[in-house]
Coordinates of C-alpha atoms in Angstrom, one line a residue:
X1 CA -14.9 -29.6 11.7
X2 CA -14.9 -26.0 13.7
X3 CA -11.4 -26.7 14.3
X4 CA -10.9 -25.7 11.5
X5 CA -13.9 -23.5 10.3
X6 CA -14.6 -21.4 13.6
X7 CA -12.1 -19.6 15.0
X8 CA -11.0 -16.1 16.3
X9 CA -9.2 -13.1 14.9
X10 CA -8.6 -9.4 16.4
X11 CA -7.8 -6.3 13.0
X12 CA -7.1 -3.3 13.2
X13 CA -8.5 -1.5 9.7
X14 CA -8.1 2.1 8.3
X15 CA -10.7 3.7 6.7
X16 CA -9.0 4.9 2.9
X17 CA -11.0 5.7 0.2
X18 CA -9.3 3.5 -2.9
X19 CA -10.1 4.8 -6.3
X20 CA -12.9 6.5 -5.1
X21 CA -14.9 4.1 -3.0
X22 CA -15.2 3.5 1.1
X23 CA -12.9 0.9 1.8
X24 CA -10.5 -0.4 5.0
X25 CA -7.0 -1.7 4.8
X26 CA -5.9 -3.8 7.8
X27 CA -2.3 -2.9 8.8
X28 CA -2.6 -5.6 11.6
X29 CA -4.7 -8.4 11.9
X30 CA -4.1 -11.4 14.6
X31 CA -5.8 -15.3 15.2
X32 CA -5.7 -18.8 16.8
X33 CA -5.8 -20.7 14.2
X34 CA -2.4 -21.7 12.2
X35 CA -4.5 -22.5 9.9
X36 CA -6.4 -19.9 9.2
X37 CA -2.7 -17.7 10.1
X38 CA -1.7 -19.6 6.4
X39 CA -4.5 -19.2 4.6
X40 CA -4.4 -15.2 5.1
X41 CA -0.6 -14.8 4.2
X42 CA -1.5 -16.3 1.2
X43 CA -4.5 -13.3 0.4
X44 CA -2.9 -11.0 1.3
X45 CA -3.7 -10.3 5.3
X46 CA -0.5 -9.9 7.8
X47 CA -2.2 -12.4 10.1
X48 CA -0.1 -13.6 13.2
X49 CA -0.9 -16.1 15.5
X50 CA -2.1 -15.0 18.9
X51 CA -4.5 -15.2 22.3
X52 CA -7.4 -14.4 21.8
X53 CA -10.3 -13.9 24.1
X54 CA -13.8 -12.3 24.6
X55 CA -17.4 -12.9 25.9
X56 CA -19.9 -15.1 24.3
X57 CA -22.6 -14.5 25.0
X58 CA -26.1 -17.5 25.6
X59 CA -29.8 -17.3 25.6
X60 CA -29.8 -17.2 29.2
X61 CA -31.2 -15.0 30.9
X62 CA -28.6 -14.1 33.9
X63 CA -25.8 -11.7 34.3
X64 CA -23.0 -14.8 33.5
X65 CA -24.9 -16.2 30.2
X66 CA -24.8 -12.4 29.2
X67 CA -27.5 -12.4 27.3
X68 CA -28.0 -10.3 24.5
X69 CA -29.7 -7.2 25.7
X70 CA -29.7 -3.2 26.9
X71 CA -27.3 -3.4 29.9
X72 CA -25.6 -6.1 29.3
X73 CA -21.3 -5.7 29.5
X74 CA -19.0 -7.2 27.3
X75 CA -15.5 -8.1 26.8
X76 CA -12.7 -9.5 24.6
X77 CA -8.9 -9.3 25.4
X78 CA -5.1 -9.8 23.0
X79 CA -2.3 -10.9 23.5
X80 CA 1.0 -11.8 21.2
X81 CA 3.7 -13.8 22.3
X82 CA 2.1 -13.2 25.7
X83 CA 2.1 -10.1 26.3
X84 CA -1.1 -8.3 26.3
X85 CA -1.9 -5.7 23.6
X86 CA -4.9 -4.6 23.2
X87 CA -8.4 -4.9 25.6
X88 CA -11.7 -3.8 24.7
X89 CA -15.6 -3.6 26.2
X90 CA -19.2 -2.9 25.3
X91 CA -21.8 -1.4 26.3
X92 CA -24.6 -3.3 25.2
X93 CA -27.3 -0.3 24.7
X94 CA -29.6 -1.1 22.0
X95 CA -30.2 -3.7 19.4
X96 CA -30.5 -3.6 15.3
X97 CA -28.6 -0.7 13.4
X98 CA -25.7 -1.8 10.7
X99 CA -22.4 -3.2 11.9
X100 CA -19.6 -1.4 11.2
X101 CA -16.0 -2.0 10.0
X102 CA -15.0 -5.6 8.3
X103 CA -19.0 -5.7 7.8
X104 CA -19.6 -2.2 6.0
X105 CA -17.1 -2.2 3.5
X106 CA -14.7 -4.3 1.1
X107 CA -11.2 -4.7 2.4
X108 CA -8.1 -4.4 0.7
X109 CA -4.8 -6.2 1.1
X110 CA -1.4 -6.3 0.5
X111 CA 0.1 -9.9 -0.9
X112 CA 4.3 -9.7 0.1
X113 CA 6.4 -12.6 -0.4
X114 CA 9.9 -11.9 -1.0
X115 CA 12.6 -13.7 -4.1
X116 CA 14.2 -15.8 -1.1
X117 CA 16.4 -17.5 -4.4
X118 CA 17.8 -14.2 -4.6
X119 CA 15.9 -13.2 -8.7
X120 CA 16.3 -10.7 -10.3
X121 CA 13.1 -8.8 -9.6
X122 CA 14.0 -9.8 -5.4
X123 CA 10.0 -10.4 -5.3
X124 CA 7.7 -12.7 -6.2
X125 CA 4.6 -10.8 -5.4
X126 CA 4.1 -7.2 -3.4
X127 CA 0.2 -7.2 -5.3
X128 CA -3.1 -4.6 -3.2
X129 CA -5.4 -7.2 -3.3
X130 CA -9.8 -7.0 -2.6
X131 CA -11.3 -10.3 -1.6
X132 CA -15.0 -11.7 -2.6
X133 CA -16.9 -13.4 -0.6
X134 CA -19.9 -15.3 -0.7
X135 CA -22.8 -16.4 1.6
X136 CA -22.3 -13.1 4.2
X137 CA -25.1 -13.2 7.2
X138 CA -24.5 -11.0 9.8
X139 CA -26.8 -11.1 12.9
X140 CA -27.3 -10.2 16.5
X141 CA -26.3 -6.7 15.6
X142 CA -25.7 -4.7 19.2
X143 CA -24.0 -1.2 19.5
X144 CA -23.6 0.8 22.5
X145 CA -20.4 2.6 24.4
X146 CA -16.8 0.9 25.1
X147 CA -13.7 1.4 25.7
X148 CA -10.7 0.4 24.2
X149 CA -7.2 0.6 24.8
X150 CA -3.6 -0.5 23.0
X151 CA -0.9 -1.5 25.0
X152 CA 2.8 -1.3 24.5
X153 CA 4.9 -4.3 23.1
X154 CA 8.7 -4.0 22.3
X155 CA 7.7 -6.0 18.8
X156 CA 5.2 -5.3 17.5
X157 CA 4.1 -1.5 16.4
X158 CA 0.3 -1.7 16.7
X159 CA 0.1 0.5 19.9
X160 CA 1.2 3.7 18.0
X161 CA -1.6 3.1 15.7
X162 CA -3.9 3.3 18.9
X163 CA -7.1 4.6 19.2
X164 CA -7.5 8.7 19.3
X165 CA -11.3 8.5 20.2
X166 CA -13.9 5.9 20.7
X167 CA -16.9 6.7 19.0
X168 CA -19.8 3.3 18.2
X169 CA -19.3 0.2 19.4
X170 CA -20.9 -2.8 18.4
X171 CA -21.2 -6.5 18.5
X172 CA -23.2 -9.3 15.9
X173 CA -22.3 -12.5 14.8
X174 CA -20.6 -12.6 10.6
X175 CA -19.6 -15.8 9.1
X176 CA -18.8 -16.1 4.9
X177 CA -16.4 -16.9 3.2
X178 CA -13.6 -15.3 0.5
X179 CA -14.0 -17.0 -2.9
X180 CA -11.5 -15.5 -4.7
X181 CA -8.9 -12.4 -4.4
X182 CA -8.0 -10.0 -6.7
X183 CA -4.8 -7.8 -8.1
X184 CA -6.0 -4.3 -8.0
X185 CA -2.0 -2.9 -8.0
X186 CA 1.5 -3.3 -7.8
X187 CA 2.9 -2.8 -5.3
X188 CA 6.2 -2.6 -5.7
X189 CA 6.4 0.7 -7.3

């Protein structure tokens, strides 16, 4: 059922090292599907419901189809509670190469569940977790010159982590399934 399996998301990854290995930490993630929101929160991803729009590419040789070829411009936008928070564009220049971000290195999340019953520990879980996935497939990788803008919001801190500089951008299609999470550290200490 596509309504359960396919969804849009915007996430911010901060490159870091954990135990000597290059990894990413995800402090913000926005999705447009409630099922994936709940699953992500349980898994340790800080998902929030948002409105996401991204140019879709179709295999027609017409600018309206945004075909995957040099010269095509694509864009994306994310709004949270009717406030535009992010806009991005990418001018496609070359196909192939390696994708950036999520498809290139492991991602860590932070699971935090307070004990609302007032238990002695104060939390039910406060862990740093790593994700185990299967069936990862990446296709249609294109790179080019991007633009990226973050906008302020009265109730979101995302703009505080806005870009200092914008390097190369990539566009790719990816599919995978998170099959397990493992606790890598106790974050409550």
